[in-house]
Each structure stands twice: as C-alpha cells, then as structure tokens.
Short mmCIF file of C-alpha atoms and ligand atoms in Angstrom, two decimals:
data_model
loop_
_atom_site.label_atom_id
_atom_site.label_comp_id
_atom_site.label_asym_id
_atom_site.label_seq_id
_atom_site.Cartn_x
_atom_site.Cartn_y
_atom_site.Cartn_z
CA MET W 1 -17.33 -13.27 20.38
CA LEU W 2 -16.04 -11.15 17.48
CA THR W 3 -16.10 -7.36 17.29
CA ASP W 4 -15.54 -4.64 14.80
CA TYR W 5 -15.19 -1.48 16.88
CA HIS W 6 -13.31 0.72 14.49
CA LEU W 7 -15.90 1.55 11.90
CA HIS W 8 -16.51 4.71 9.89
CA LEU W 9 -20.04 5.04 8.40
CA ARG W 10 -18.62 6.90 5.42
CA PRO W 11 -15.43 7.20 3.29
CA ASP W 12 -12.87 9.87 4.17
CA GLU W 13 -13.51 11.86 0.94
CA ALA W 14 -14.82 15.43 1.29
CA ASP W 15 -18.28 15.15 -0.20
CA THR W 16 -19.67 12.71 2.43
CA PRO W 17 -22.39 14.61 4.31
CA PRO W 18 -23.67 12.96 7.46
CA GLU W 19 -27.33 12.95 6.23
CA ARG W 20 -26.31 10.63 3.46
CA TYR W 21 -24.36 8.12 5.59
CA PHE W 22 -25.70 8.40 9.11
CA THR W 23 -28.92 6.59 8.18
CA ALA W 24 -30.72 3.48 9.40
CA GLU W 25 -30.32 2.03 5.90
CA ASN W 26 -26.58 2.40 5.90
CA VAL W 27 -26.21 0.91 9.44
CA ALA W 28 -28.32 -2.06 8.17
CA ARG W 29 -25.78 -2.54 5.34
CA TYR W 30 -22.89 -2.72 7.88
CA ARG W 31 -24.93 -5.03 10.15
CA ALA W 32 -25.73 -7.39 7.24
CA VAL W 33 -22.03 -7.82 6.40
CA ALA W 34 -21.21 -8.38 10.07
CA ASP W 35 -23.97 -10.93 10.46
CA ALA W 36 -22.75 -12.89 7.47
CA ALA W 37 -19.24 -12.92 8.96
CA GLY W 38 -20.39 -13.90 12.47
CA ILE W 39 -19.33 -10.51 14.03
CA GLU W 40 -21.71 -9.84 16.92
CA GLU W 41 -20.55 -6.55 18.22
CA LEU W 42 -20.25 -3.43 16.07
CA GLY W 43 -19.23 0.06 17.06
CA VAL W 44 -18.80 3.32 15.18
CA SER W 45 -15.69 5.51 15.75
CA GLU W 46 -15.87 8.49 13.50
CA HIS W 47 -12.84 10.74 13.29
CA VAL W 48 -12.92 13.61 15.88
CA TYR W 49 -11.66 16.08 13.30
CA ARG W 50 -14.77 15.68 11.22
CA PHE W 51 -16.67 17.50 14.01
CA ARG W 52 -16.71 21.23 14.70
CA GLN W 53 -15.95 20.47 18.33
CA GLY W 54 -12.70 18.82 17.24
CA LEU W 55 -11.25 22.25 16.65
CA GLU W 56 -11.24 22.68 20.45
CA LEU W 57 -8.36 20.23 20.38
CA TRP W 58 -6.34 21.32 17.43
CA ASP W 59 -6.43 24.21 14.93
CA HIS W 60 -4.65 22.49 12.10
CA PRO W 61 -5.53 23.61 8.51
CA PHE W 62 -6.52 19.98 7.58
CA TRP W 63 -8.81 19.83 10.63
CA ARG W 64 -10.28 23.15 9.88
CA GLU W 65 -11.23 21.98 6.39
CA GLN W 66 -12.66 18.69 7.73
CA ALA W 67 -14.62 20.00 10.81
CA GLN W 68 -18.10 20.19 9.37
CA ASP W 69 -20.42 18.14 11.58
CA ASP W 70 -21.91 18.30 14.99
CA LEU W 71 -20.45 15.77 17.56
CA ASP W 72 -23.63 15.62 19.60
CA GLY W 73 -25.79 14.97 16.58
CA TYR W 74 -23.47 12.02 15.74
CA CYS W 75 -23.67 10.61 19.32
CA GLU W 76 -27.42 10.83 19.31
CA PHE W 77 -27.63 9.07 15.92
CA VAL W 78 -25.27 6.28 16.89
CA ARG W 79 -26.99 5.81 20.31
CA GLY W 80 -30.30 5.20 18.50
CA SER W 81 -28.76 2.86 15.93
CA GLY W 82 -28.05 -0.17 18.16
CA LEU W 83 -24.32 0.09 17.55
CA ARG W 84 -21.74 0.83 20.20
CA LEU W 85 -20.79 4.52 20.41
CA GLY W 86 -17.19 5.17 19.90
CA ILE W 87 -14.95 7.85 18.46
CA GLU W 88 -11.51 7.87 16.96
CA CYS W 89 -9.70 10.66 18.62
CA ASP W 90 -6.28 11.85 17.69
CA PHE W 91 -3.79 12.32 20.47
CA VAL W 92 -2.94 16.02 20.34
CA PRO W 93 0.12 16.75 22.52
CA GLY W 94 -0.67 19.71 24.81
CA ALA W 95 -4.44 19.27 24.43
CA GLU W 96 -4.86 16.53 27.04
CA GLU W 97 -7.17 18.54 29.27
CA ARG W 98 -9.33 19.71 26.47
CA THR W 99 -9.50 16.18 25.09
CA GLU W 100 -10.53 14.85 28.50
CA ARG W 101 -13.29 17.42 28.65
CA LEU W 102 -14.53 16.80 25.18
CA LEU W 103 -14.60 13.03 25.68
CA GLY W 104 -15.92 13.14 29.26
CA ALA W 105 -18.91 15.27 28.28
CA ARG W 106 -20.34 12.36 26.12
CA ASP W 107 -21.41 8.86 26.91
CA PHE W 108 -19.04 6.95 24.73
CA ASP W 109 -18.67 3.14 25.05
CA TYR W 110 -15.01 3.41 24.10
CA VAL W 111 -12.55 5.88 22.63
CA VAL W 112 -10.05 4.81 19.99
CA GLY W 113 -6.86 6.86 20.35
CA SER W 114 -4.89 7.50 17.16
CA VAL W 115 -1.58 9.05 16.05
CA HIS W 116 -1.92 10.20 12.39
CA PHE W 117 0.38 13.23 12.70
CA VAL W 118 4.00 13.70 13.74
CA GLY W 119 4.19 17.43 14.44
CA GLU W 120 2.27 19.17 11.69
CA ARG W 121 2.74 16.44 9.17
CA ALA W 122 0.82 13.21 8.63
CA VAL W 123 2.17 9.64 8.27
CA ASP W 124 -0.83 8.50 6.26
CA HIS W 125 -2.05 11.55 4.32
CA GLU W 126 -0.53 12.59 0.97
CA GLY W 127 -1.56 16.19 1.35
CA TRP W 128 0.33 16.52 4.58
CA ASP W 129 3.08 13.90 3.99
CA VAL W 130 5.59 13.64 6.75
CA TRP W 131 8.06 12.20 4.15
CA GLU W 132 7.99 15.20 1.88
CA GLY W 133 11.46 16.81 1.65
CA ARG W 134 12.77 14.71 4.58
CA GLY W 135 13.74 11.11 4.31
CA ASP W 136 15.38 9.96 7.53
CA ALA W 137 13.19 6.94 8.17
CA ASP W 138 14.67 6.19 11.59
CA GLU W 139 13.98 9.65 12.74
CA VAL W 140 10.38 9.62 11.43
CA TRP W 141 9.78 6.22 13.04
CA ARG W 142 11.31 7.34 16.33
CA ARG W 143 9.09 10.40 16.43
CA TYR W 144 6.05 8.45 15.48
CA PHE W 145 6.48 5.81 18.17
CA ALA W 146 7.37 8.45 20.75
CA ALA W 147 4.08 10.03 19.94
CA LEU W 148 2.35 6.68 20.17
CA ALA W 149 3.88 6.10 23.59
CA GLU W 150 2.60 9.48 24.75
CA CYS W 151 -0.82 8.67 23.36
CA ALA W 152 -0.94 5.45 25.41
CA ARG W 153 0.42 7.10 28.52
CA SER W 154 -2.09 9.97 28.38
CA GLY W 155 -4.74 7.64 29.81
CA LEU W 156 -7.34 9.32 27.59
CA PHE W 157 -8.12 6.31 25.41
CA ASP W 158 -9.41 2.76 25.66
CA ILE W 159 -8.05 1.34 22.45
CA LEU W 160 -4.87 2.16 20.58
CA ALA W 161 -5.58 2.34 16.91
CA HIS W 162 -3.46 0.94 14.04
CA PRO W 163 -0.36 0.96 16.29
CA ASP W 164 2.25 0.96 13.58
CA LEU W 165 0.52 3.18 11.13
CA VAL W 166 3.87 4.78 10.13
CA LYS W 167 4.49 1.78 7.91
CA VAL W 168 1.32 2.31 5.84
CA TRP W 169 3.17 3.20 2.58
CA GLY W 170 5.31 0.13 2.76
CA ARG W 171 8.17 0.31 0.25
CA ARG W 172 6.78 3.53 -1.31
CA ARG W 173 8.51 5.54 1.51
CA PRO W 174 11.86 5.13 3.15
CA LEU W 175 12.12 2.23 5.68
CA PRO W 176 14.21 2.43 8.75
CA GLU W 177 17.65 0.85 8.82
CA ARG W 178 17.46 -0.08 12.48
CA ASP W 179 15.65 -3.27 13.64
CA PRO W 180 12.00 -2.10 14.00
CA ARG W 181 11.97 -3.61 17.53
CA HIS W 182 14.20 -0.73 18.52
CA HIS W 183 11.34 1.60 17.70
CA TYR W 184 8.56 -0.62 19.05
CA GLU W 185 10.16 -1.04 22.48
CA PRO W 186 9.46 2.29 24.10
CA ALA W 187 5.92 2.22 22.80
CA VAL W 188 5.29 -1.30 24.08
CA GLU W 189 6.60 -0.23 27.50
CA ALA W 190 4.19 2.67 27.55
CA ILE W 191 1.31 0.56 26.37
CA ALA W 192 1.92 -2.07 29.04
CA ALA W 193 2.27 0.57 31.79
CA SER W 194 -0.89 2.37 30.72
CA GLY W 195 -3.18 -0.67 30.42
CA ILE W 196 -4.62 0.56 27.06
CA ALA W 197 -5.87 -2.20 24.71
CA VAL W 198 -4.08 -2.58 21.35
CA GLU W 199 -6.13 -2.84 18.18
CA VAL W 200 -5.38 -5.71 15.78
CA SER W 201 -6.52 -3.81 12.65
CA THR W 202 -6.98 -5.45 9.22
CA ALA W 203 -6.94 -2.00 7.57
CA GLY W 204 -3.20 -2.42 6.79
CA LEU W 205 -4.15 -5.34 4.44
CA ARG W 206 -5.95 -2.79 2.20
CA LYS W 207 -3.09 -0.34 2.18
CA PRO W 208 0.26 -0.32 0.19
CA VAL W 209 2.01 -2.06 3.07
CA GLY W 210 -0.30 -5.05 2.74
CA GLU W 211 -0.06 -6.31 6.34
CA LEU W 212 -1.95 -6.18 9.63
CA TYR W 213 -1.41 -3.50 12.20
CA PRO W 214 0.50 -4.24 14.38
CA ALA W 215 3.21 -6.21 12.60
CA PRO W 216 3.60 -9.73 14.04
CA VAL W 217 6.76 -8.86 15.96
CA PHE W 218 5.16 -5.84 17.54
CA ALA W 219 2.02 -7.86 18.36
CA ARG W 220 4.17 -10.56 20.06
CA MET W 221 5.94 -7.97 22.16
CA CYS W 222 2.56 -6.67 23.25
CA ALA W 223 1.27 -10.17 24.04
CA GLU W 224 4.35 -11.05 25.96
CA ALA W 225 3.84 -7.82 28.08
CA GLY W 226 0.24 -9.01 28.83
CA VAL W 227 -1.46 -6.29 26.73
CA PRO W 228 -5.06 -7.01 25.83
CA PHE W 229 -6.26 -6.81 22.23
CA ALA W 230 -9.22 -5.35 20.46
CA LEU W 231 -10.34 -6.37 16.97
CA SER W 232 -11.32 -4.10 14.12
CA SER W 233 -11.34 -3.52 10.36
CA ASP W 234 -11.32 0.35 10.29
CA ALA W 235 -13.95 -0.09 7.53
CA HIS W 236 -15.04 3.00 5.72
CA ARG W 237 -17.67 1.07 3.61
CA PRO W 238 -20.08 -1.77 4.59
CA GLU W 239 -18.21 -4.35 2.42
CA GLN W 240 -15.03 -3.73 4.50
CA VAL W 241 -16.57 -4.89 7.75
CA GLY W 242 -14.62 -7.86 9.12
CA PHE W 243 -12.31 -7.63 6.14
CA GLY W 244 -9.27 -10.03 6.43
CA TYR W 245 -10.36 -11.32 9.85
CA ASP W 246 -9.09 -14.76 9.06
CA GLN W 247 -5.57 -13.31 9.11
CA ALA W 248 -6.12 -11.31 12.30
CA LEU W 249 -7.53 -14.37 14.09
CA ALA W 250 -4.61 -16.47 12.81
CA LEU W 251 -2.16 -13.95 14.26
CA LEU W 252 -3.91 -13.93 17.65
CA ALA W 253 -4.10 -17.65 17.74
CA GLU W 254 -0.37 -17.85 16.91
CA LEU W 255 0.30 -15.56 19.87
CA GLY W 256 -1.72 -17.70 22.14
CA VAL W 257 -4.31 -14.92 22.57
CA GLY W 258 -7.76 -16.39 23.25
CA GLU W 259 -9.74 -13.30 24.31
CA ILE W 260 -10.53 -9.88 22.99
CA CYS W 261 -11.82 -6.73 24.63
CA ILE W 262 -15.54 -5.80 24.70
CA PHE W 263 -16.51 -2.26 25.82
CA GLU W 264 -19.56 -0.62 27.26
CA GLY W 265 -19.72 2.78 28.95
CA ARG W 266 -15.92 2.80 28.83
CA GLU W 267 -15.74 -0.30 30.95
CA ARG W 268 -13.73 -3.16 29.52
CA ARG W 269 -14.13 -6.90 29.84
CA LEU W 270 -12.62 -9.81 27.95
CA ALA W 271 -14.63 -12.24 25.84
CA PRO W 272 -13.40 -15.53 24.37
CA LEU W 273 -12.65 -15.56 20.68
CA PRO W 274 -14.59 -18.23 18.74
CA CYS W 275 -12.92 -21.54 18.35
CA SER W 276 -11.12 -22.32 15.10
CA GLY W 277 -14.00 -24.49 13.74
CA LYS W 278 -16.38 -21.55 13.62
CA ARG W 279 -13.69 -19.28 12.07
CA GLU W 280 -13.57 -21.32 8.93
CA SER W 281 -16.82 -19.83 7.81
CA LEU W 282 -15.20 -16.39 7.75
CA SER W 283 -13.80 -15.06 4.50
ZN1 ZN O 1 -6.98 6.24 11.96
ZN1 ZN O 2 -10.25 5.01 11.41
#
C-alpha cells in the first residue's frame, strides 16, 4: 500500500480561490497521477490558516491575509470527493484547547501537525523570514526543534509534517555548527513518547535543500525509537503527487521499515509497503 496524505489541491499563491481548485475535475487530475504511480490512498490536508476559522487559533498578520475560505465547506467538498479528509494544522503554542475544539468539531480522517513558525517568524516563508537580521543557526534550530517537540507532545495531531523543515533553504541560510543530532534528540524523544507518526515527505526534494524530510540521520533515530511513518509528497499541483517516492521508499527500506500508517476517522493502522519489484515501476 502506498499513500499520499499531505496534498494541497491548489498552490500557495494568493489568487487561488477554492471554486477553481476544489472541483471534481481537479481531484480527478490528482487521482490520475496517483493511479499511474500505484498510490492507492490519497488525502487532502489544506492549511488551517487558509480558513476563516483558523483565526480562532492565531491572529498573525500572515494568517489574517490568508484566511479567506470556509472550513466546513472544504470538509464537505473533500468528503464528497472520495479522498481522505485531512487538514494541515499549525501547532500554535498556547492555543491547544482552541485547536482541539476546532479539530474535534469536524470528522477528519487525520490531522497533519506542522511547525512553520518560530515565534512570529517563519522558517520557510521569505515574507516572514526567521533568518532576517539574526543569524545564529544553532539558536534557530534549537527553537525550531523545541517547537516541534511541543507539537508532538500536544497530542493534537496524528502525523508530524516535514519534521526538519528548518533546513528548507539549505546553504542559502546559516547552518548549525553543532552536530544536527544534538537538535534532533529532544524532538525524537517527544515524538516517541507521544506516539505521533512521522511523515517521510518528498517535498524537500523540490526545495533548495534538495533532500527528503526527515534527513536520513533523523529518520534513523525515529526508526530506532519505534516511531511509525506516514508517506506524503506535500503536492500543491497534480503532477507533484508521489513525486520522488523512489527515494522515500529507498530510505524506508534502508531503515528496515516495511509498513506505513493508514488513517480513517483518526484511527491508525499499519499497512505493508509494496515489495521492491513493484516499486520499480514508480518514477
Ligand atoms: Zn507545511
Ligand atoms: Zn503542506
């Protein structure tokens, strides 16, 4: 079984109204690419901050600008589309109860928990760049992984998204001097204690860093701690569905991981990954 659970039906750009992208035709385009790649299970996980209800969690200027759509309209559309219903929800420190209420009021199959911001600044968004004016990479990485640990520990989410997103810019931003394992360790401890699944995301291959999330060393630490994995591309366009899965599957095989997480109604089970023979047909 292969999955792609972290899908966006539209690009992140501003002029992407739901009526243009939340359509049966667009879903069919995602489905067609998935079918060709042998990916059985697809789920949509739109950003929580693109919905007006997201402002119940955080009143950040970027969120205010993005919060255009109705969350319940989205849920209704995805439910009728034959895709699994997910959401990518940022962990907002201090908003745990409001987050629980917002998520609990809807019948999601799974919730992907993300850390994009460290304080008021983003690790992956140029408009809110955490690196602007400050360059202590070890401090930025420490704060990012501390937030990731808190995200896992909150118990609010089923899947931890792009776990080392802080590296997204690669060499275009300062890199920590310390061994990255020093930064991963407290996060892995929190992940293992919480029972959250970790996403192997191929999105990093499309970004300046040019590698999977999580980095192989981080992934190995998770595997050794017995953490289950989910598999996603974080596609924002149909042609990105299953992108780079050969590399994700090679990593999982190297770690001795033979199963990935499947979700329904926020219940998780494990399904075997296809054997290597079948994988060769994937591009
Ligand atoms: Zn994300
Ligand atoms: Zn995403």
